[in-house]
GROMACS .gro file of C-alpha atoms in nm:
model
  166
    1UNK     CA    1   6.873 -17.319  -7.272
    2UNK     CA    2   6.988 -17.533  -6.978
    3UNK     CA    3   6.813 -17.499  -6.642
    4UNK     CA    4   7.107 -17.493  -6.399
    5UNK     CA    5   6.895 -17.562  -6.092
    6UNK     CA    6   6.737 -17.868  -6.254
    7UNK     CA    7   7.085 -18.005  -6.334
    8UNK     CA    8   7.230 -17.963  -5.982
    9UNK     CA    9   6.926 -17.983  -5.750
   10UNK     CA   10   6.975 -18.354  -5.674
   11UNK     CA   11   7.333 -18.307  -5.554
   12UNK     CA   12   7.342 -17.980  -5.360
   13UNK     CA   13   7.201 -17.978  -5.005
   14UNK     CA   14   7.146 -17.711  -4.741
   15UNK     CA   15   7.469 -17.663  -4.548
   16UNK     CA   16   7.686 -17.817  -4.822
   17UNK     CA   17   8.021 -17.684  -4.934
   18UNK     CA   18   8.036 -17.697  -5.311
   19UNK     CA   19   8.295 -17.616  -5.575
   20UNK     CA   20   8.211 -17.452  -5.910
   21UNK     CA   21   8.516 -17.476  -6.137
   22UNK     CA   22   8.509 -17.247  -6.437
   23UNK     CA   23   8.219 -17.059  -6.282
   24UNK     CA   24   8.214 -16.774  -6.534
   25UNK     CA   25   7.947 -16.519  -6.442
   26UNK     CA   26   7.771 -16.762  -6.209
   27UNK     CA   27   7.524 -16.954  -6.429
   28UNK     CA   28   7.548 -17.245  -6.181
   29UNK     CA   29   7.702 -17.058  -5.886
   30UNK     CA   30   7.397 -16.852  -5.798
   31UNK     CA   31   7.150 -17.142  -5.807
   32UNK     CA   32   7.399 -17.343  -5.595
   33UNK     CA   33   7.422 -17.055  -5.348
   34UNK     CA   34   7.043 -17.064  -5.310
   35UNK     CA   35   7.043 -17.441  -5.260
   36UNK     CA   36   7.321 -17.450  -4.997
   37UNK     CA   37   7.130 -17.203  -4.780
   38UNK     CA   38   7.267 -16.961  -4.521
   39UNK     CA   39   7.504 -17.214  -4.362
   40UNK     CA   40   7.640 -17.347  -4.693
   41UNK     CA   41   7.921 -17.219  -4.908
   42UNK     CA   42   7.997 -17.210  -5.280
   43UNK     CA   43   8.361 -17.180  -5.383
   44UNK     CA   44   8.367 -17.033  -5.733
   45UNK     CA   45   8.684 -17.054  -5.940
   46UNK     CA   46   8.764 -16.897  -6.275
   47UNK     CA   47   9.077 -16.810  -6.470
   48UNK     CA   48   8.936 -16.470  -6.572
   49UNK     CA   49   8.919 -16.194  -6.314
   50UNK     CA   50   8.643 -16.019  -6.514
   51UNK     CA   51   8.422 -16.328  -6.479
   52UNK     CA   52   8.476 -16.332  -6.101
   53UNK     CA   53   8.394 -15.958  -6.080
   54UNK     CA   54   8.073 -16.016  -6.277
   55UNK     CA   55   7.981 -16.310  -6.059
   56UNK     CA   56   8.029 -16.107  -5.740
   57UNK     CA   57   7.817 -15.820  -5.877
   58UNK     CA   58   7.537 -16.064  -5.962
   59UNK     CA   59   7.570 -16.240  -5.624
   60UNK     CA   60   7.537 -15.908  -5.436
   61UNK     CA   61   7.225 -15.815  -5.636
   62UNK     CA   62   7.075 -16.156  -5.556
   63UNK     CA   63   7.161 -16.126  -5.185
   64UNK     CA   64   7.386 -16.433  -5.201
   65UNK     CA   65   7.735 -16.280  -5.176
   66UNK     CA   66   7.785 -16.400  -4.816
   67UNK     CA   67   7.767 -16.764  -4.934
   68UNK     CA   68   8.018 -16.726  -5.215
   69UNK     CA   69   8.396 -16.754  -5.196
   70UNK     CA   70   8.516 -16.639  -5.540
   71UNK     CA   71   8.873 -16.705  -5.653
   72UNK     CA   72   9.084 -16.639  -5.958
   73UNK     CA   73   9.294 -16.946  -6.035
   74UNK     CA   74   9.615 -16.974  -6.234
   75UNK     CA   75   9.670 -17.163  -6.560
   76UNK     CA   76   9.848 -17.440  -6.367
   77UNK     CA   77   9.651 -17.467  -6.040
   78UNK     CA   78   9.302 -17.420  -5.900
   79UNK     CA   79   9.454 -17.285  -5.577
   80UNK     CA   80   9.231 -17.497  -5.353
   81UNK     CA   81   9.478 -17.671  -5.120
   82UNK     CA   82   9.303 -17.502  -4.824
   83UNK     CA   83   8.986 -17.698  -4.909
   84UNK     CA   84   9.133 -18.048  -4.858
   85UNK     CA   85   8.855 -18.287  -4.754
   86UNK     CA   86   8.587 -18.013  -4.733
   87UNK     CA   87   8.389 -18.038  -5.059
   88UNK     CA   88   8.056 -18.226  -5.076
   89UNK     CA   89   7.991 -18.163  -5.446
   90UNK     CA   90   8.197 -18.024  -5.734
   91UNK     CA   91   8.085 -17.914  -6.079
   92UNK     CA   92   8.306 -17.899  -6.389
   93UNK     CA   93   8.076 -17.795  -6.672
   94UNK     CA   94   8.205 -17.740  -7.029
   95UNK     CA   95   8.559 -17.683  -6.909
   96UNK     CA   96   8.779 -17.994  -6.913
   97UNK     CA   97   8.837 -17.976  -7.289
   98UNK     CA   98   9.005 -17.635  -7.235
   99UNK     CA   99   9.242 -17.755  -6.961
  100UNK     CA  100   9.592 -17.860  -7.076
  101UNK     CA  101   9.671 -18.076  -6.768
  102UNK     CA  102   9.359 -18.283  -6.704
  103UNK     CA  103   9.543 -18.517  -6.463
  104UNK     CA  104   9.635 -18.225  -6.238
  105UNK     CA  105   9.281 -18.080  -6.259
  106UNK     CA  106   9.120 -18.404  -6.140
  107UNK     CA  107   9.389 -18.460  -5.874
  108UNK     CA  108   9.329 -18.114  -5.730
  109UNK     CA  109   8.951 -18.168  -5.730
  110UNK     CA  110   8.992 -18.511  -5.568
  111UNK     CA  111   9.205 -18.363  -5.288
  112UNK     CA  112   8.922 -18.123  -5.198
  113UNK     CA  113   8.654 -18.391  -5.177
  114UNK     CA  114   8.500 -18.535  -4.864
  115UNK     CA  115   8.484 -18.916  -4.865
  116UNK     CA  116   8.218 -19.012  -5.122
  117UNK     CA  117   8.192 -18.648  -5.238
  118UNK     CA  118   8.036 -18.621  -5.582
  119UNK     CA  119   8.165 -18.461  -5.902
  120UNK     CA  120   7.946 -18.380  -6.199
  121UNK     CA  121   8.144 -18.330  -6.515
  122UNK     CA  122   7.986 -18.240  -6.848
  123UNK     CA  123   8.128 -18.144  -7.185
  124UNK     CA  124   7.948 -17.993  -7.486
  125UNK     CA  125   7.879 -18.247  -7.761
  126UNK     CA  126   7.959 -17.981  -8.020
  127UNK     CA  127   8.320 -17.946  -7.899
  128UNK     CA  128   8.395 -18.287  -7.748
  129UNK     CA  129   8.351 -18.626  -7.917
  130UNK     CA  130   8.213 -18.925  -7.728
  131UNK     CA  131   8.558 -19.090  -7.739
  132UNK     CA  132   8.732 -18.776  -7.605
  133UNK     CA  133   8.476 -18.757  -7.323
  134UNK     CA  134   8.546 -19.124  -7.244
  135UNK     CA  135   8.917 -19.030  -7.217
  136UNK     CA  136   8.827 -18.747  -6.976
  137UNK     CA  137   8.630 -18.991  -6.760
  138UNK     CA  138   8.924 -19.231  -6.769
  139UNK     CA  139   9.158 -18.956  -6.645
  140UNK     CA  140   8.915 -18.879  -6.360
  141UNK     CA  141   8.909 -19.250  -6.269
  142UNK     CA  142   9.289 -19.262  -6.268
  143UNK     CA  143   9.282 -18.975  -6.015
  144UNK     CA  144   9.056 -19.146  -5.762
  145UNK     CA  145   8.700 -19.111  -5.890
  146UNK     CA  146   8.452 -19.384  -5.978
  147UNK     CA  147   8.159 -19.349  -6.214
  148UNK     CA  148   7.820 -19.356  -6.043
  149UNK     CA  149   7.629 -19.308  -6.367
  150UNK     CA  150   7.580 -19.131  -6.696
  151UNK     CA  151   7.355 -18.826  -6.688
  152UNK     CA  152   7.112 -18.690  -6.945
  153UNK     CA  153   7.193 -18.322  -6.993
  154UNK     CA  154   7.085 -18.155  -7.316
  155UNK     CA  155   7.360 -18.123  -7.580
  156UNK     CA  156   7.620 -18.260  -7.335
  157UNK     CA  157   7.815 -18.571  -7.249
  158UNK     CA  158   7.779 -18.592  -6.871
  159UNK     CA  159   7.869 -18.824  -6.589
  160UNK     CA  160   7.836 -18.828  -6.210
  161UNK     CA  161   8.146 -18.945  -6.025
  162UNK     CA  162   8.221 -19.025  -5.661
  163UNK     CA  163   8.553 -18.962  -5.487
  164UNK     CA  164   8.720 -19.275  -5.354
  165UNK     CA  165   8.956 -19.238  -5.059
  166UNK     CA  166   9.192 -19.516  -4.958
   0.00000   0.00000   0.00000
């Protein structure tokens, strides 16, 4: 089993504003909420309302609900235009292979990023081939991200990207 805190600890700071896309029940969201501290914020986005409800229930139990902004997105948009230039770190874990319009996904994420904001994207090796992951990274690059480095995450293809702003 993955240790979510170990995966994100290096990128999430106290006071950060972070984006968890495809948050599900909060496997990464809750550890991020701990790491951002009282002044930080985690924007959690999922397509399924039931996932968001579960996340909020878990966040309340953990005493972290005040740090979480949970949103249900649509099939065609993350609904994050209000976050332009506000995100320090974004996570897209085991999700890109399910998104029909990858160009739009990475464009929307890029628009939310602060200059030099970081994006960690990972895909499960069982579902996504190395060549398909390379195509995903290429799409991210075409939408304004540069590769900082490949990451070692168990059973995943993973890369850390940085937002470039002209």
